[in-house]
PDB file of C-alpha atoms in Angstrom:
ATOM      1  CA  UNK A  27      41.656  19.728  13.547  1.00 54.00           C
ATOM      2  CA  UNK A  28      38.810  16.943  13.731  1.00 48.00           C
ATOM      3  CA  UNK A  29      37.855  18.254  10.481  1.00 55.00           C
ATOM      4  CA  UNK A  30      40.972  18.114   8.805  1.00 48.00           C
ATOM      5  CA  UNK A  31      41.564  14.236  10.329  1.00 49.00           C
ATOM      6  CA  UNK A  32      37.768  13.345   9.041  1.00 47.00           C
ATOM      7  CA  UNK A  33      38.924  14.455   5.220  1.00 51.00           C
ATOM      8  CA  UNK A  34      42.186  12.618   5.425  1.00 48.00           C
ATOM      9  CA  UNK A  35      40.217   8.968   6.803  1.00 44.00           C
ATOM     10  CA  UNK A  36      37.993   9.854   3.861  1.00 44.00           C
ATOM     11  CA  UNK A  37      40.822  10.264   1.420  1.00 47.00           C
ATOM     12  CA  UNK A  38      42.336   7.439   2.085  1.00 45.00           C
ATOM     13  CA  UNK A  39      39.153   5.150   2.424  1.00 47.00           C
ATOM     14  CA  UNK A  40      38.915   6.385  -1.264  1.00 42.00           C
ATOM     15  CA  UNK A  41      42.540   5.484  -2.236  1.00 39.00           C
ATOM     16  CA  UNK A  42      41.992   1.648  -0.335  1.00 41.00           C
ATOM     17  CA  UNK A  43      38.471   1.313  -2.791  1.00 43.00           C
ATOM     18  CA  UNK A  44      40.565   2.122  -5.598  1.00 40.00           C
ATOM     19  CA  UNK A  45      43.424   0.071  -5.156  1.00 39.00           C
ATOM     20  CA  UNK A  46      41.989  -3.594  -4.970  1.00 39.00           C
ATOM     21  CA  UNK A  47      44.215  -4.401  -8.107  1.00 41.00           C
ATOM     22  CA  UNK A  48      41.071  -5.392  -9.927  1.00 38.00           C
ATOM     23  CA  UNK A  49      41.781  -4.042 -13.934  1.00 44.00           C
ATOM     24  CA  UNK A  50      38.148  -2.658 -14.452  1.00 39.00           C
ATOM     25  CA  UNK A  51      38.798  -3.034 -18.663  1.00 49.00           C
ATOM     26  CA  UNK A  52      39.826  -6.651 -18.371  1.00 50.00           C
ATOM     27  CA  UNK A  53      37.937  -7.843 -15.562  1.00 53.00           C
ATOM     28  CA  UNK A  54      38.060 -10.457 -13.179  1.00 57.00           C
ATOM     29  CA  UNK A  55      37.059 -13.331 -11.915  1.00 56.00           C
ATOM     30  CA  UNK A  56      35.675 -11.767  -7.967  1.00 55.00           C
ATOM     31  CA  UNK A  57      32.936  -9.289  -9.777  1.00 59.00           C
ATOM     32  CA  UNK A  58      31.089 -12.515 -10.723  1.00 59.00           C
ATOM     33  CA  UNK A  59      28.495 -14.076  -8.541  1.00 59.00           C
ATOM     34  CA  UNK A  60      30.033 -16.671  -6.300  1.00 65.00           C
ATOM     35  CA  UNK A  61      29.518 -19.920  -7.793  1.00 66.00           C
ATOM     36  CA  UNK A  62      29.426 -18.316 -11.321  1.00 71.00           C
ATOM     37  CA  UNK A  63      33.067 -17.959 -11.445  1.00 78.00           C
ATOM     38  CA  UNK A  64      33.796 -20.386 -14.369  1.00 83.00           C
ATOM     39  CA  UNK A  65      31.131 -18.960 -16.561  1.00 85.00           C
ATOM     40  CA  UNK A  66      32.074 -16.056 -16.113  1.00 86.00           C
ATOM     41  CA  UNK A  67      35.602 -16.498 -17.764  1.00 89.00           C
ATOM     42  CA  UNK A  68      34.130 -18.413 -20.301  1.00 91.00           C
ATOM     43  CA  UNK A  69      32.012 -15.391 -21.015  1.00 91.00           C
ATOM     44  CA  UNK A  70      34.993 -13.310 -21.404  1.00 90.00           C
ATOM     45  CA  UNK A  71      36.643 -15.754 -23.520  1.00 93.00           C
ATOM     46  CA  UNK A  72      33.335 -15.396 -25.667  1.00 93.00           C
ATOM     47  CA  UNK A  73      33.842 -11.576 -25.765  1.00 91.00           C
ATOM     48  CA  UNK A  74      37.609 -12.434 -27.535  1.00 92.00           C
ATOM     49  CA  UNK A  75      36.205 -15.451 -29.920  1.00 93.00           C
ATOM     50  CA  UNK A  76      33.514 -12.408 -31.442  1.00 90.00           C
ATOM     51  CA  UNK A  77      36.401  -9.929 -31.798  1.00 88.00           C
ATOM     52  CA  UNK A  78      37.590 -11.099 -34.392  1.00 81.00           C
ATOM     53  CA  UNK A  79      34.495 -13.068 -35.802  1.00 77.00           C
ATOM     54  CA  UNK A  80      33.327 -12.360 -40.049  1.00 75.00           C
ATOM     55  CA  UNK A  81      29.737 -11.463 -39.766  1.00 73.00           C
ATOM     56  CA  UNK A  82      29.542 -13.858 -42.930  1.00 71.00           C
ATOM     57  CA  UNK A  83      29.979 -16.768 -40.333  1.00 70.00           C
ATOM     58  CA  UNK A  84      27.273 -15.651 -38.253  1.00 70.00           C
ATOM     59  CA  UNK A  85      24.581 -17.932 -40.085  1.00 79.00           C
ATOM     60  CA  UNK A  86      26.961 -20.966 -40.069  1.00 89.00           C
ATOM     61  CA  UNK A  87      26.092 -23.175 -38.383  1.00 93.00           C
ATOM     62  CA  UNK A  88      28.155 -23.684 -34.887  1.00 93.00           C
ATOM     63  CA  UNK A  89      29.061 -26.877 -32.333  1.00 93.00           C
ATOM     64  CA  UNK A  90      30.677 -26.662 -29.426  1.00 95.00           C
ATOM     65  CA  UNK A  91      33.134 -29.603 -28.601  1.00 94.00           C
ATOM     66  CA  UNK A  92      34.236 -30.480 -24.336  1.00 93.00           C
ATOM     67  CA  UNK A  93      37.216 -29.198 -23.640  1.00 95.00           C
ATOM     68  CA  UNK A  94      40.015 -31.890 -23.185  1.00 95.00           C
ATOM     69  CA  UNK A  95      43.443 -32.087 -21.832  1.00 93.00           C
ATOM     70  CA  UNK A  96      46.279 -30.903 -24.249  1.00 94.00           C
ATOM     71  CA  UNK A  97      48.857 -33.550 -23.025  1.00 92.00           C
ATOM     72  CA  UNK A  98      46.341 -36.336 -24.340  1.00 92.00           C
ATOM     73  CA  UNK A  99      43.631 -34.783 -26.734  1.00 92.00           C
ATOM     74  CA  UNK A 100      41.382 -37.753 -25.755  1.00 91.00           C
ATOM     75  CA  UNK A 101      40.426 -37.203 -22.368  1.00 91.00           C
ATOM     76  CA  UNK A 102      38.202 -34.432 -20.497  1.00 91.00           C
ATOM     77  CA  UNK A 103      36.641 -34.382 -16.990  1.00 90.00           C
ATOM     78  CA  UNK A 104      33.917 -32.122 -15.395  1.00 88.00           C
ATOM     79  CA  UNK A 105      35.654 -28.858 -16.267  1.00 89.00           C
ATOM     80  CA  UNK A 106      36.069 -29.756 -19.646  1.00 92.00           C
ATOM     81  CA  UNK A 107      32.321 -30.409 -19.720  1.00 92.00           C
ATOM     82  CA  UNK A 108      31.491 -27.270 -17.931  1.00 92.00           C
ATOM     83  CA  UNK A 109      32.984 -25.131 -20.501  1.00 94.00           C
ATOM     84  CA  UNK A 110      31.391 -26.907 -23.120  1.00 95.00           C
ATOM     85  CA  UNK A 111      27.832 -25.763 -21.772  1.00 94.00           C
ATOM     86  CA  UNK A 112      29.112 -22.562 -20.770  1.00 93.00           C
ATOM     87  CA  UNK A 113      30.254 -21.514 -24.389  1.00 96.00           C
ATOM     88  CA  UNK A 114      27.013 -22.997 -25.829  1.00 94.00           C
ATOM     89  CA  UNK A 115      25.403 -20.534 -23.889  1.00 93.00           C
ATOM     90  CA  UNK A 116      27.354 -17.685 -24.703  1.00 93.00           C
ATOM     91  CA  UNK A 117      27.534 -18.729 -28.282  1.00 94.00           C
ATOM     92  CA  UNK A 118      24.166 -18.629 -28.806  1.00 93.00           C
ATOM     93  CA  UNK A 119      23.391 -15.301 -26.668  1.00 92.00           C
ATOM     94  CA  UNK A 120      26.054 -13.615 -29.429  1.00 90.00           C
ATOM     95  CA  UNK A 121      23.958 -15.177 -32.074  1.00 89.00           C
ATOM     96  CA  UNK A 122      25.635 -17.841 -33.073  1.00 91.00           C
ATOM     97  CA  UNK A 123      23.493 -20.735 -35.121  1.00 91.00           C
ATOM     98  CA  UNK A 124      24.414 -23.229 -32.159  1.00 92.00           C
ATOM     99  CA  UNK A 125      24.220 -27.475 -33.069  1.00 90.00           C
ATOM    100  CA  UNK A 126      23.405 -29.302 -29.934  1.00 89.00           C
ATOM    101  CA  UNK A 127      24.432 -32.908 -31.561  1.00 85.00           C
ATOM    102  CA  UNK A 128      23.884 -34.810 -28.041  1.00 86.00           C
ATOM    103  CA  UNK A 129      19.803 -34.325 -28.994  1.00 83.00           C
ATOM    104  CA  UNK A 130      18.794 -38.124 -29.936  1.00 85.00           C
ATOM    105  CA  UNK A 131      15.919 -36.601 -32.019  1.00 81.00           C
ATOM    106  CA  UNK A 132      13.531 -38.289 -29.705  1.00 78.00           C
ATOM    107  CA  UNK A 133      12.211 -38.648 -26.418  1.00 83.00           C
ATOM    108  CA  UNK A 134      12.644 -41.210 -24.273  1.00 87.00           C
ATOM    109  CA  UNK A 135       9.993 -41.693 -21.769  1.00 89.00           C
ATOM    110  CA  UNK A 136      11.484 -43.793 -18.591  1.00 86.00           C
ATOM    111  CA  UNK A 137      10.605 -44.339 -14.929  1.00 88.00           C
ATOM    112  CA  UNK A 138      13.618 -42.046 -13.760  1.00 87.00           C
ATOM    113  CA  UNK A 139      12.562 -39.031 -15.998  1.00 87.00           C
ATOM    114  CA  UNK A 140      12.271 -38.143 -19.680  1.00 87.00           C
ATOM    115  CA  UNK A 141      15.783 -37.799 -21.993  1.00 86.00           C
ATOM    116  CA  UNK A 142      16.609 -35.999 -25.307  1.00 82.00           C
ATOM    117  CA  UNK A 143      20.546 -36.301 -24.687  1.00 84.00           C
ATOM    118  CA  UNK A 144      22.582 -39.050 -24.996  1.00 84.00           C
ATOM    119  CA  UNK A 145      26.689 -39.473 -25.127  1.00 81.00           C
ATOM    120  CA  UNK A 146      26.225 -42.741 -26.997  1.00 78.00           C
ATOM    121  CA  UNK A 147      26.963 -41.980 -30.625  1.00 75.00           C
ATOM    122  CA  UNK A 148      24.590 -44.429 -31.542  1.00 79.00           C
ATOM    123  CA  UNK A 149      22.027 -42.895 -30.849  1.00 78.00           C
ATOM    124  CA  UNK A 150      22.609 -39.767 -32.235  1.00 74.00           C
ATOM    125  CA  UNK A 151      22.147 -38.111 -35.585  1.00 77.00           C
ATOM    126  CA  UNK A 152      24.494 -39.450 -37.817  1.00 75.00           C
ATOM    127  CA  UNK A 153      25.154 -36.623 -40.201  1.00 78.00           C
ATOM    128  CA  UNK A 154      24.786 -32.872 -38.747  1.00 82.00           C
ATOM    129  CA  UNK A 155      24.780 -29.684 -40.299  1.00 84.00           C
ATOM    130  CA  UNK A 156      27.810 -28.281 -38.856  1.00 89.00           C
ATOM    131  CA  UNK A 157      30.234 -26.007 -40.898  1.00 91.00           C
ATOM    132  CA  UNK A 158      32.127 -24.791 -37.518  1.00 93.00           C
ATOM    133  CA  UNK A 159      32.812 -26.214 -34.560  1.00 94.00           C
ATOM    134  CA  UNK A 160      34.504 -24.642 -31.167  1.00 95.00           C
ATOM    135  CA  UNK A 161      37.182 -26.714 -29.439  1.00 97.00           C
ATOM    136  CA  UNK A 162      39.587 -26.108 -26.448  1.00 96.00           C
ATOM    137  CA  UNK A 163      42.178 -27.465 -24.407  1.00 96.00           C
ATOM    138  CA  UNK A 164      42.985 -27.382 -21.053  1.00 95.00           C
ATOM    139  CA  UNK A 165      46.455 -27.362 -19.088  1.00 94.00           C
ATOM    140  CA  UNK A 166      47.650 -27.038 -15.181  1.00 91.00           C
ATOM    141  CA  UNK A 167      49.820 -25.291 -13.820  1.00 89.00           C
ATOM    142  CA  UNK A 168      51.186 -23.445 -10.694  1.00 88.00           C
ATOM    143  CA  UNK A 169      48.637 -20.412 -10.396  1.00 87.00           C
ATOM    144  CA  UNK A 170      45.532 -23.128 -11.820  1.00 89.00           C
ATOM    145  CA  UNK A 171      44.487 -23.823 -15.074  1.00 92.00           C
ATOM    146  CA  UNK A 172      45.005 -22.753 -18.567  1.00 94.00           C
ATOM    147  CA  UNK A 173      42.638 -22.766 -21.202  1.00 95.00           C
ATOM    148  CA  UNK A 174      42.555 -22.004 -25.062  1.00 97.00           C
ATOM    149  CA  UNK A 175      39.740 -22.538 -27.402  1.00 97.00           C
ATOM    150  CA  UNK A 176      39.115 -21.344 -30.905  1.00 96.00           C
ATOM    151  CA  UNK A 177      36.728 -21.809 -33.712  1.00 95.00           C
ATOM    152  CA  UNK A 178      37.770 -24.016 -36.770  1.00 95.00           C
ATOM    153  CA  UNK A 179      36.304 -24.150 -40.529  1.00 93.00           C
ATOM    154  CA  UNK A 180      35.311 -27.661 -40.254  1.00 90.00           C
ATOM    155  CA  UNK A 181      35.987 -28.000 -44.460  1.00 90.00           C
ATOM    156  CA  UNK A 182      39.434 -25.831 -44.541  1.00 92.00           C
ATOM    157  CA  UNK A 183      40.937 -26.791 -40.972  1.00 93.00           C
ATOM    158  CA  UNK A 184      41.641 -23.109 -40.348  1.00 94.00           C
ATOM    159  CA  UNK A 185      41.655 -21.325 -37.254  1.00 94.00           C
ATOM    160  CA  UNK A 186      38.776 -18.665 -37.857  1.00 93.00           C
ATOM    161  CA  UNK A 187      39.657 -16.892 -34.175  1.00 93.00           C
ATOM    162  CA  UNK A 188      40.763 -17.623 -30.831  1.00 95.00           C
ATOM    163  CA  UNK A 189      40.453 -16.743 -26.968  1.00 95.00           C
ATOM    164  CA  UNK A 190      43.035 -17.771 -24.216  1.00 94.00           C
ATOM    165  CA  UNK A 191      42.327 -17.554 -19.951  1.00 92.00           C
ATOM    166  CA  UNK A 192      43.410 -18.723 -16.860  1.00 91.00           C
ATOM    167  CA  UNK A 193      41.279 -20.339 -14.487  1.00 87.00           C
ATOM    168  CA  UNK A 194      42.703 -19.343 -10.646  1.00 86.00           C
ATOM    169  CA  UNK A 195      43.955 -22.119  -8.234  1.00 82.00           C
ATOM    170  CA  UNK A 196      40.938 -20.826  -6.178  1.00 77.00           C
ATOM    171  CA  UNK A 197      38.246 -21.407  -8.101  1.00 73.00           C
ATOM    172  CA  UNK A 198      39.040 -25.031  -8.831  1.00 70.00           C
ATOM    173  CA  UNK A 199      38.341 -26.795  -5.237  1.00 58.00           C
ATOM    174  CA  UNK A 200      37.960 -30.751  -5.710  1.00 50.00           C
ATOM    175  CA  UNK A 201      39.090 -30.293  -8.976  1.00 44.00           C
ATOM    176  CA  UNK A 202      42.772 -32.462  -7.809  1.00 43.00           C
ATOM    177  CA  UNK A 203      41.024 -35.816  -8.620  1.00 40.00           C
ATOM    178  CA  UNK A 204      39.863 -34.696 -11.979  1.00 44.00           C
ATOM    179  CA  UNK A 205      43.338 -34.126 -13.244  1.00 42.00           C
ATOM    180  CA  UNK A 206      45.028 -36.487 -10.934  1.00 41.00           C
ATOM    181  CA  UNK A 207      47.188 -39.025 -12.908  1.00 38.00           C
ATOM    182  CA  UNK A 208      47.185 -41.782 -10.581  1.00 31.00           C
ATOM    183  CA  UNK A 209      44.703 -43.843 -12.361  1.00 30.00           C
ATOM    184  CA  UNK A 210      44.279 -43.868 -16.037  1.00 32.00           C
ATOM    185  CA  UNK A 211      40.533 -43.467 -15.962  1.00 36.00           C
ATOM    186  CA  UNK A 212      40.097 -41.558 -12.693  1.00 35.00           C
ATOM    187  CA  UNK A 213      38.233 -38.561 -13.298  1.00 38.00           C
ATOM    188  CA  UNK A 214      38.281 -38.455 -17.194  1.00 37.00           C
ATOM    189  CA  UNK A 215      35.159 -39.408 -19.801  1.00 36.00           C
ATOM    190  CA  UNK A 216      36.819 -41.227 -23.123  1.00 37.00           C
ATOM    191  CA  UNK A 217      34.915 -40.265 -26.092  1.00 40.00           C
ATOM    192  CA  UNK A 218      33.680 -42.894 -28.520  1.00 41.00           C
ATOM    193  CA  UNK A 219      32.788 -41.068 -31.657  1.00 44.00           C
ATOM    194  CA  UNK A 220      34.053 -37.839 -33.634  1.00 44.00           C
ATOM    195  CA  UNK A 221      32.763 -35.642 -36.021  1.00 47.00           C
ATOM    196  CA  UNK A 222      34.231 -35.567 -39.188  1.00 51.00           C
ATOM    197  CA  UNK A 223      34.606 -32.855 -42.293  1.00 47.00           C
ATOM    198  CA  UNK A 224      31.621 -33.534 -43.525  1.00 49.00           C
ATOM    199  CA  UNK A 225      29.245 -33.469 -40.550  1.00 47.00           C
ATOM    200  CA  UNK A 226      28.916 -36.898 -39.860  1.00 48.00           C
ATOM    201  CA  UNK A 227      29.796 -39.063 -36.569  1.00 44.00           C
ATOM    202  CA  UNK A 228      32.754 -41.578 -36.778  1.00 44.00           C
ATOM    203  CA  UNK A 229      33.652 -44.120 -34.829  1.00 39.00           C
ATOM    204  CA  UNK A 230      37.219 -44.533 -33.106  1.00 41.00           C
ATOM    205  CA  UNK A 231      38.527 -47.386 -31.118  1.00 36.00           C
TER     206      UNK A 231
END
């Protein structure tokens, strides 16, 4: 009798491990290291982007814009930013010719530490070789927030392929300030400078 109760605990110990509504082909978010949650969505939105990538693109050169809010275009906060690392990281671990164009081309040597990166488009580069460029948008709603991002043909405008995920309610603690609307610039960074067709860095008002 004890034996027969041990195998049944043991059977359904096995049914509880297997039942933790985690989809082991699509993933999620909990199997990541804690702390890594955000990169590791962007990762699988990496894995989508490259099924449908032409290996002809692979030696095209690649940049990877922040991530902004789709009701505006114009604005972005530290999420947006975070993606924007994240997929030049995962870009480039795919192979991906990746175009850092925050490097000033110098260094700048200062009591508080030495700089390559600026977000002052004057001192950047003012024409790039970039053929490709990744953008994204961002959007809230009940369950947290949705993101898209694809990669464009910077000379044709056309969508080369595209990834779409949702970023859990969970995962975005202190995030209500960033995409608070009760002060115009609360939480957002307002961009100065885009790229244009051609590579090159142009100014906006």
């Amino acid at each position: 009798m004890k034996r027969v109760m041990l195998a049944a605990l043991i059977a359904l110990g096995l049914i509880s491990c297997t039942s933790d509504h985690i989809d082991r082909d699509v993933g999620d978010p909990r199997q990541a290291v804690q702390g890594m949650e955000l990169n590791w969505l962007v990762a699988r939105m990496a894995d989508q982007l490259m099924e449908k990538r032409s290996p002809s693109t692979l030696s095209e050169p690649i940049a990877v814009a922040s991530f902004v809010d789709l009701d505006t275009l114009q604005d972005t906060n530290w999420m947006g930013q975070q993606i924007q690392e994240s997929f030049i990281y995962e870009l480039n671990r795919r192979g991906e010719v990746v175009v850092d164009f925050k490097l000033t081309g110098a260094i700048k040597v200062t009591l508080q530490g030495d700089f390559v990166m600026s977000r002052n488009y004057r001192d950047l580069e003012s024409r790039l070789p970039i053929a490709r460029i990744l953008v994204g948008t961002f959007s809230r709603n009940k369950k947290g927030v949705l993101v898209n991002a694809r990669i464009i043909d910077m000379r044709t405008k056309m969508v080369e392929t595209s990834a779409q995920s949702l970023v859990p309610q969970q995962y975005l603690t202190g995030a209500n300030n960033s995409f608070g609307r009760a002060s115009i610039n609360r939480g957002y960074i307002y961009r100065s400078a885009i790229v244009g067709p051609s590579g090159r860095l142009v100014t906006t008002q």
